[in-house]
PDB file of C-alpha atoms and ligand atoms in Angstrom:
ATOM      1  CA  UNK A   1     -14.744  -6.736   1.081  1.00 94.00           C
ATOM      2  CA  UNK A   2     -11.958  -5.465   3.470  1.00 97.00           C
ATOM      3  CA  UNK A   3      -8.640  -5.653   1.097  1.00 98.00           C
ATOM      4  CA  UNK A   4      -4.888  -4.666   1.553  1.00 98.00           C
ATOM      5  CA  UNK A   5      -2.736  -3.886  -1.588  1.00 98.00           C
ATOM      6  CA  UNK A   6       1.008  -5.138  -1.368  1.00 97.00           C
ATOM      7  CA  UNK A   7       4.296  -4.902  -3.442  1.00 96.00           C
ATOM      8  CA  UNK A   8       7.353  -3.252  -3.739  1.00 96.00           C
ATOM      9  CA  UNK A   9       8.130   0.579  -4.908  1.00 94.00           C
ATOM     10  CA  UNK A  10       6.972   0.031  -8.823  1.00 92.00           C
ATOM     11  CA  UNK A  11       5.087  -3.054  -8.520  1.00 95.00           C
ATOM     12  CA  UNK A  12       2.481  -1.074  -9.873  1.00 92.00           C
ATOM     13  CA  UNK A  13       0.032  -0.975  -6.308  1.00 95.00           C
ATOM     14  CA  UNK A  14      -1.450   2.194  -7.127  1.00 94.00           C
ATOM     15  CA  UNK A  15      -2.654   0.783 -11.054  1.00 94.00           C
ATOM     16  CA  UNK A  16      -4.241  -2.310  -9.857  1.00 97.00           C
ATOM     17  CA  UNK A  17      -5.324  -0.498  -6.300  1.00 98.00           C
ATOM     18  CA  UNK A  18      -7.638   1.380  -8.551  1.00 97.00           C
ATOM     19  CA  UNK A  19      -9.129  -1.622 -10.338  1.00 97.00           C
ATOM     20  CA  UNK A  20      -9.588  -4.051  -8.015  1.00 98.00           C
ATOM     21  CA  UNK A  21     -11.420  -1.042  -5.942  1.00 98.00           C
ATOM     22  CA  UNK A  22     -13.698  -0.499  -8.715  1.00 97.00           C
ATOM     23  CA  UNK A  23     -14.443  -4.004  -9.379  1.00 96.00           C
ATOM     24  CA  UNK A  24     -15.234  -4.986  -5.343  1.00 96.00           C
ATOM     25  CA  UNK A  25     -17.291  -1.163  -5.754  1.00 97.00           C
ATOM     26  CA  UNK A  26     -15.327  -0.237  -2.407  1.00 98.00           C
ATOM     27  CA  UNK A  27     -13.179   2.927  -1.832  1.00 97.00           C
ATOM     28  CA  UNK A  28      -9.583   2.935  -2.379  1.00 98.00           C
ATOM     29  CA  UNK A  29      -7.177   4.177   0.190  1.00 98.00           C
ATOM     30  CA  UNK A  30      -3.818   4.944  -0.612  1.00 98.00           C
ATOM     31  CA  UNK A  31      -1.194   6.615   2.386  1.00 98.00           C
ATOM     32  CA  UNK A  32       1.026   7.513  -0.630  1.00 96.00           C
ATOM     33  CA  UNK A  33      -1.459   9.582  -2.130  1.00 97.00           C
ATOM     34  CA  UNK A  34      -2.905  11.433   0.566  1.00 98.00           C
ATOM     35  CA  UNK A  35       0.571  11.850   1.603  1.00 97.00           C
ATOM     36  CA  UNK A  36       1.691  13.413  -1.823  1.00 96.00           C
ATOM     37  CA  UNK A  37      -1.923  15.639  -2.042  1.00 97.00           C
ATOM     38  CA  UNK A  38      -1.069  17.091   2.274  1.00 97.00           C
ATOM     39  CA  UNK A  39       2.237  18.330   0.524  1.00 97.00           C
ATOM     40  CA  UNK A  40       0.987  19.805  -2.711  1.00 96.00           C
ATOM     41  CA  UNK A  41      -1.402  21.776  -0.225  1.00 97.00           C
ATOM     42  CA  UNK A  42       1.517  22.693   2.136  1.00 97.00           C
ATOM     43  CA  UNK A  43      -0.460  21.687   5.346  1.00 98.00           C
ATOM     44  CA  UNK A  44       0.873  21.552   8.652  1.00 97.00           C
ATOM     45  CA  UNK A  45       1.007  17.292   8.297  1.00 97.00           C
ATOM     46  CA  UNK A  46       2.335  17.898   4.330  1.00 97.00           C
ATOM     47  CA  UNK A  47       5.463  19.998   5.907  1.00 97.00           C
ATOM     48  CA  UNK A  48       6.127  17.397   8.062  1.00 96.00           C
ATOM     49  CA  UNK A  49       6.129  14.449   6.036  1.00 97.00           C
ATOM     50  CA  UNK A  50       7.969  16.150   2.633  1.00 97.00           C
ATOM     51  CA  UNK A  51      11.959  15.750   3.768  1.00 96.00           C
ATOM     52  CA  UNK A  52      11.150  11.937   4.836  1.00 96.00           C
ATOM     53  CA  UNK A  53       9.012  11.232   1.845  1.00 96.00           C
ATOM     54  CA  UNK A  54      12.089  12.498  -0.298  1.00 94.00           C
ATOM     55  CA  UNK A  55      14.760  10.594   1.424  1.00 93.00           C
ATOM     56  CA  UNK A  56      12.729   7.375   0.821  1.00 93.00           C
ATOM     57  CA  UNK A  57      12.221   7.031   4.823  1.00 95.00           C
ATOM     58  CA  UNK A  58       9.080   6.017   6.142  1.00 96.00           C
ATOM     59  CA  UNK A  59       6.326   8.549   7.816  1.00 98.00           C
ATOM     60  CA  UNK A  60       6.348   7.530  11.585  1.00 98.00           C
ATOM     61  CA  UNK A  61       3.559   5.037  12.534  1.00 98.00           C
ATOM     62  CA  UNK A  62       1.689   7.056  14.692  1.00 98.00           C
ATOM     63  CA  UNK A  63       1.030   9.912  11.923  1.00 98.00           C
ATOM     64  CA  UNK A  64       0.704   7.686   9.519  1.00 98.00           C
ATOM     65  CA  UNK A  65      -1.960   5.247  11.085  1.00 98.00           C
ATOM     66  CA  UNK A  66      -4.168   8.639  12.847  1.00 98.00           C
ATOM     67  CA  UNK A  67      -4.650   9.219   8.977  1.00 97.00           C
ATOM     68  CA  UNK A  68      -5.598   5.854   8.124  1.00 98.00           C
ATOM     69  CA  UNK A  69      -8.030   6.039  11.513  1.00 97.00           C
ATOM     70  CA  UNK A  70      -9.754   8.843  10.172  1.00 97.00           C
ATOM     71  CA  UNK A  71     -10.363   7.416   6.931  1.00 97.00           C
ATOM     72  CA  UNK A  72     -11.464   4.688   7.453  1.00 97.00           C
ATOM     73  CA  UNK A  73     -14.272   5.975   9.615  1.00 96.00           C
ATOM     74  CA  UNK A  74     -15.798   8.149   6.364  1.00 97.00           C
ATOM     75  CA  UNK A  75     -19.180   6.972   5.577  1.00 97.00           C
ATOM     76  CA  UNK A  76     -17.722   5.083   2.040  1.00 96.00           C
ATOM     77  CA  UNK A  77     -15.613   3.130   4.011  1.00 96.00           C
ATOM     78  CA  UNK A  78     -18.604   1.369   5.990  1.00 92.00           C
ATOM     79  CA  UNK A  79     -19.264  -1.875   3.741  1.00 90.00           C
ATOM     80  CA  UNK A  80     -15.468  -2.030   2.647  1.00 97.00           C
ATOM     81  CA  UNK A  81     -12.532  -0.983   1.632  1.00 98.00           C
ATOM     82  CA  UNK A  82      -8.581  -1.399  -0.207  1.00 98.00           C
ATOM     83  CA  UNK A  83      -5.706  -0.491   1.497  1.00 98.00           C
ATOM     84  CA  UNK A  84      -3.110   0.924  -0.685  1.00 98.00           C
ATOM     85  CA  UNK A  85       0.294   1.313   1.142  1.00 97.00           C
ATOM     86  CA  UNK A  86      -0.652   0.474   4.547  1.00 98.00           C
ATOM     87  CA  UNK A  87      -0.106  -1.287   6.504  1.00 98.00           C
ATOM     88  CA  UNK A  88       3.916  -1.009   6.056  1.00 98.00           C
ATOM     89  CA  UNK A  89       5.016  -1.703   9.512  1.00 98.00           C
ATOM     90  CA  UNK A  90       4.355  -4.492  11.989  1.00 97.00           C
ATOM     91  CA  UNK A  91       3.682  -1.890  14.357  1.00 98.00           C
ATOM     92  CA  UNK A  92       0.626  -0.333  11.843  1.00 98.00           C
ATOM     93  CA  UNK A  93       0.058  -4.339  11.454  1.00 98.00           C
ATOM     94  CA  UNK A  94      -1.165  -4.908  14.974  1.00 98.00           C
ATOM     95  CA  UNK A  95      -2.745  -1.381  14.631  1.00 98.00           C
ATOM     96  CA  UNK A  96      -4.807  -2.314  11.880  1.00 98.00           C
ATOM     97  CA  UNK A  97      -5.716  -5.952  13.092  1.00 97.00           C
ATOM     98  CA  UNK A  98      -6.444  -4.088  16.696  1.00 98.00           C
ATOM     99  CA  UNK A  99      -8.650  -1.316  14.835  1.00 97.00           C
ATOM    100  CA  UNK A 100     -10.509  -3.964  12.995  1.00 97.00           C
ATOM    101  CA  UNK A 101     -11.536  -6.837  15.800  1.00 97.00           C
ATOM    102  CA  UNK A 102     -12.690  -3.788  17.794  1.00 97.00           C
ATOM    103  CA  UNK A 103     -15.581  -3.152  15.111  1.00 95.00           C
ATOM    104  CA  UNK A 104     -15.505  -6.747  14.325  1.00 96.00           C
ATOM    105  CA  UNK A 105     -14.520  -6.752  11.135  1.00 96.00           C
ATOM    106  CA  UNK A 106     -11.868  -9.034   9.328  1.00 96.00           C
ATOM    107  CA  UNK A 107      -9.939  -8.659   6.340  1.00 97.00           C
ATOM    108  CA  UNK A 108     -10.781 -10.333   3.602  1.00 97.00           C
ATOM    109  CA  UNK A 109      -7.668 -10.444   1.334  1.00 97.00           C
ATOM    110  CA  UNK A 110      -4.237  -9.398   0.664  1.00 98.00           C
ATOM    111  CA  UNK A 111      -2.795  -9.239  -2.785  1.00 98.00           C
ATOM    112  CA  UNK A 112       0.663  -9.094  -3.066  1.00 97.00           C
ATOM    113  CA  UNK A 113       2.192  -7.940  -6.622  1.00 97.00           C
ATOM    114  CA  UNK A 114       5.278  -9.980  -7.423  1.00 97.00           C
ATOM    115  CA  UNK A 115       7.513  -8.133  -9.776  1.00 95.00           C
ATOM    116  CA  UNK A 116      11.907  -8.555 -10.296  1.00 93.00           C
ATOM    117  CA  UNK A 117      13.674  -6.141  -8.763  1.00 89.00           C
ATOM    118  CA  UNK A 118      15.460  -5.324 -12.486  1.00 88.00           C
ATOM    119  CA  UNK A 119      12.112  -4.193 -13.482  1.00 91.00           C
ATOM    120  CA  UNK A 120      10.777  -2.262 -10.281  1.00 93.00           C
ATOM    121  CA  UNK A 121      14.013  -0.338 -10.893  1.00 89.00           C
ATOM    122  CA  UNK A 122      13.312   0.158 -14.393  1.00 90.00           C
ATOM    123  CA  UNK A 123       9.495   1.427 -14.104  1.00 91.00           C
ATOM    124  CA  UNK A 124      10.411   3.788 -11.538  1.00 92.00           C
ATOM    125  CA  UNK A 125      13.136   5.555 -13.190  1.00 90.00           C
ATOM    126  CA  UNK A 126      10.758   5.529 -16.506  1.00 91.00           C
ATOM    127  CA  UNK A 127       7.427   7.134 -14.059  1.00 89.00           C
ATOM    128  CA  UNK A 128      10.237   9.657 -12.765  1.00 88.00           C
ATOM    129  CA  UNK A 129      10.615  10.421 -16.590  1.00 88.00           C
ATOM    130  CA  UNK A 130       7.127  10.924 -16.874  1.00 91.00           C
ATOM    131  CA  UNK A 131       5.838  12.438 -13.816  1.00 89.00           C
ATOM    132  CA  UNK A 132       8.488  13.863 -12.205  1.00 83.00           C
ATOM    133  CA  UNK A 133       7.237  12.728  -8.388  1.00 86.00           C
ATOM    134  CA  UNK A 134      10.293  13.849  -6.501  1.00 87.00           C
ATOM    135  CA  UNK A 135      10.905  10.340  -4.760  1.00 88.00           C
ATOM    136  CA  UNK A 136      11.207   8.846  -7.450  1.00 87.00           C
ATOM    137  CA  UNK A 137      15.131   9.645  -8.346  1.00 88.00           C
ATOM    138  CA  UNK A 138      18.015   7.254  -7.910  1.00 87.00           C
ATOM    139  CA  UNK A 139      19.380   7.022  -4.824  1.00 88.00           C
ATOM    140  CA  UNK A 140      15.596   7.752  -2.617  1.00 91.00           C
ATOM    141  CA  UNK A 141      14.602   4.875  -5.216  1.00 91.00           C
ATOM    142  CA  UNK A 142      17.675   2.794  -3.978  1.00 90.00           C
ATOM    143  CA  UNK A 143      16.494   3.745  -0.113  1.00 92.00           C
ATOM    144  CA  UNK A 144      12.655   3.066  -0.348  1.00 93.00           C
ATOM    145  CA  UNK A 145      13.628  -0.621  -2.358  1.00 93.00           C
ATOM    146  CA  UNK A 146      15.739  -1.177   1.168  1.00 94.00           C
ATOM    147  CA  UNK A 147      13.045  -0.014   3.344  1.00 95.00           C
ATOM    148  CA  UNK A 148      10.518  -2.295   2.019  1.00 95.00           C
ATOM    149  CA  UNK A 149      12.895  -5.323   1.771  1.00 95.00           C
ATOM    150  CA  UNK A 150      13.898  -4.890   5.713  1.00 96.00           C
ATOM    151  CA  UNK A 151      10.066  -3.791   7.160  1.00 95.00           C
ATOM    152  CA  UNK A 152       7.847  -4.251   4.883  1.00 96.00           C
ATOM    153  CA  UNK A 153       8.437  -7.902   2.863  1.00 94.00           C
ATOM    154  CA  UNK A 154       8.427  -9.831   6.338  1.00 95.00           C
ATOM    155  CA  UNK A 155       4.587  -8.426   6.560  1.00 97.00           C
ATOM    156  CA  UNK A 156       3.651 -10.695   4.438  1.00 97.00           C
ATOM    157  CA  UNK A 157       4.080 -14.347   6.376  1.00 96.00           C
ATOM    158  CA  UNK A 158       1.937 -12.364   8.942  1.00 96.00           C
ATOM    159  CA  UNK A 159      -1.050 -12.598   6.397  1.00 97.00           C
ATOM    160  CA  UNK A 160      -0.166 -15.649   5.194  1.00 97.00           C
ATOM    161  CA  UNK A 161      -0.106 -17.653   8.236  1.00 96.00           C
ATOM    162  CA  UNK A 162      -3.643 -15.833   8.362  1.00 95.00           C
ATOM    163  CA  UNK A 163      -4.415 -17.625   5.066  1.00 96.00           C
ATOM    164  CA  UNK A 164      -5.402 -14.135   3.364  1.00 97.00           C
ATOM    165  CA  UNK A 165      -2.405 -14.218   1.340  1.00 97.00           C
ATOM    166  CA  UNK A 166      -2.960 -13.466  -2.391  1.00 98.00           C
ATOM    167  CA  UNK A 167       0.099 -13.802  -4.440  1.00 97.00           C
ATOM    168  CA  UNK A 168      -0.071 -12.221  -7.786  1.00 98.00           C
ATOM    169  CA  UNK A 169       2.691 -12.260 -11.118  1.00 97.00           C
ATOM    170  CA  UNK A 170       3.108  -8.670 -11.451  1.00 95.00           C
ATOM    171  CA  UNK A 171       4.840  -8.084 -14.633  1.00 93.00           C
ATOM    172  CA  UNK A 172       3.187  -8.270 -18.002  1.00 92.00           C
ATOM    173  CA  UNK A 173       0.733  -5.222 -19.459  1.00 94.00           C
ATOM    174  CA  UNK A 174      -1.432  -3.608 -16.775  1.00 95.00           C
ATOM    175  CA  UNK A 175      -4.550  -5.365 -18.342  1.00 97.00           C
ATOM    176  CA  UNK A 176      -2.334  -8.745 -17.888  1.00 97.00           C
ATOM    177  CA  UNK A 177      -1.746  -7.808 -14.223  1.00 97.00           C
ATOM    178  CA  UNK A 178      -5.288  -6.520 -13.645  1.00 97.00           C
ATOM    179  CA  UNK A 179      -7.055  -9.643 -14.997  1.00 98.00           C
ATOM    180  CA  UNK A 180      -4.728 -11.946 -13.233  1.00 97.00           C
ATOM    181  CA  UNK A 181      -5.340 -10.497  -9.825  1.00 98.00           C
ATOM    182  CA  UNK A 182      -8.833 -10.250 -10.134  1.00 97.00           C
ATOM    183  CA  UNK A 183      -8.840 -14.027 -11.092  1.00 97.00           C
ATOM    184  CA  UNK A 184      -7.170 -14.657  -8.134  1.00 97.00           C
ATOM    185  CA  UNK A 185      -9.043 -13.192  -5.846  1.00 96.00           C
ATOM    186  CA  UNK A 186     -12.161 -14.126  -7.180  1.00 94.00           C
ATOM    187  CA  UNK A 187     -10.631 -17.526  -6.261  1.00 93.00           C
ATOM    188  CA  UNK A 188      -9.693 -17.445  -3.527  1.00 85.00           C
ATOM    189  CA  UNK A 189     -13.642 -15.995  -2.260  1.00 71.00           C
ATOM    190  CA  UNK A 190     -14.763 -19.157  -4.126  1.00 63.00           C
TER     191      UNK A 190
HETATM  192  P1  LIG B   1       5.557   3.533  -3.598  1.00 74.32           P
HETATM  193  O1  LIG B   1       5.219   3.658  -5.049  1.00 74.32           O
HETATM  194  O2  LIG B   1       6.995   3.833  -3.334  1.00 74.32           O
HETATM  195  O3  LIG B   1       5.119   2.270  -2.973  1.00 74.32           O
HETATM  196  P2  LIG B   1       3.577   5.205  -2.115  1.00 74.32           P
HETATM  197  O4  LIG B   1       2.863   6.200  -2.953  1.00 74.32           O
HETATM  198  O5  LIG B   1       2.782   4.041  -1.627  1.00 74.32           O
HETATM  199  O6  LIG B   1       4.858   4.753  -2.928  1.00 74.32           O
HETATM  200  O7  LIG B   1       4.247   5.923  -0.848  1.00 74.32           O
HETATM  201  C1  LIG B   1       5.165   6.982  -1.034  1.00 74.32           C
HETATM  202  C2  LIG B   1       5.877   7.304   0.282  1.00 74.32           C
HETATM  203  O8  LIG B   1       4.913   7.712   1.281  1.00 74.32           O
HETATM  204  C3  LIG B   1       6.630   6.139   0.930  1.00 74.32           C
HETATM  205  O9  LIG B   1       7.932   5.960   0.385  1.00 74.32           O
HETATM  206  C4  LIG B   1       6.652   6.603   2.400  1.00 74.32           C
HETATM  207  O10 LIG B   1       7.643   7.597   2.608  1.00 74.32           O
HETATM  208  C5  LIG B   1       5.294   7.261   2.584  1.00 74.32           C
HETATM  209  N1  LIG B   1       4.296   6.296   3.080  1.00 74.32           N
HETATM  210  C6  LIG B   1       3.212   5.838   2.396  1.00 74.32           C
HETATM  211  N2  LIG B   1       2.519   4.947   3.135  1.00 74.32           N
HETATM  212  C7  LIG B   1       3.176   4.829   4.317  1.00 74.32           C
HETATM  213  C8  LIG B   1       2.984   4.043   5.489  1.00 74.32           C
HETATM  214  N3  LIG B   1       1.965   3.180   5.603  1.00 74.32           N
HETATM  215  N4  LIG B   1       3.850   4.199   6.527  1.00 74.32           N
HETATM  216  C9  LIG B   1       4.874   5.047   6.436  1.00 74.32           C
HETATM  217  N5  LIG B   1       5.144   5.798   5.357  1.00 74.32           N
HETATM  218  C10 LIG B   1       4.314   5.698   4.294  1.00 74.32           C
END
């Protein structure tokens, strides 16, 4: 299973990223995250991404889709993988399709968590609470809900004039969420 992850800041993609890895038994690949772990270890790609990560900006497509190049030619990624965060661009769109008919492979499915703004607002100022990531404060939270609404939403008729479109309610527990997406995918397979 080849997979992408959708949803706005908060929809809770890195929760259900995990599980829906776990349950396919595939590896799963999140841009965010490596991002976040590159500046904890100050390295030379960490230093450049921090300021734009902060600001709620977008890491330029060509650094962020080398990464996702490399990563996706580690052994574990071989039979499958989940997407997490990428691709967030139509420019890292036509890179990943591009990457992908080249080793002719295909994706398989992309969920997208649906979840009112109200409460995307509302889990990320209560995970800023809690974890203290340094994006997640007011106004960068303000910037990244903008970014996604102007180049990352319109992604989506891309995959589903593809037909790999996976729409998924995302509000409710995280077991709610979890057991409704992996219903729906499941179904869609089927
Ligand atoms: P969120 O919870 O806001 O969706 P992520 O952990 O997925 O957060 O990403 C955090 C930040 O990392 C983004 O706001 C962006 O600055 C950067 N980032 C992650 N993935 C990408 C990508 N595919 N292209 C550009 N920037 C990215």
């Amino acid at each position: 299973m080849r997979m992408l992850i959708m949803g706005a800041p908060g929809a809770g993609k890195g929760t259900q990223a995990a599980a829906l890895a776990q349950a396919h038994g595939v590896a799963a690949i999140s841009t965010g995250d490596i991002f976040r772990a590159n500046i904890r270890n100050a390295t030379e790609l960490g230093l450049k991404v921090k300021a734009l990560i902060d600001a709620g900006e977008y890491v330029p497509d060509d650094v962020t889709e080398a990464i996702v190049a490399d990563r996706l030619a580690e052994p574990d990624c071989s039979s499958g993988f989940l997407l997490d965060g990428f691709p967030r661009t139509m420019h890292q769109v036509h890179f990943l399709d591009r990457y992908l008919s080249q080793r002719r492979q295909h994706l398989d499915a992309v969920v997208s968590l649906l979840v009112e703004p109200d409460v995307l607002v509302a889990r990320l100022l209560d995970r800023a609470a809690k974890e203290g990531r340094t994006d997640d404060n007011e106004d960068t939270i303000r910037r990244r809900m903008e970014v996604y609404a102007g180049q990352t939403a319109p992604l989506l008729f891309h995959y589903e004039r593809q037909g790999l479109l996976v729409e998924v309610e995302g509000s409710g527990t995280v077991e709610e969420v979890r057991q409704r997406m992996l219903e729906a995918v499941a179904a869609r397979k089927a």
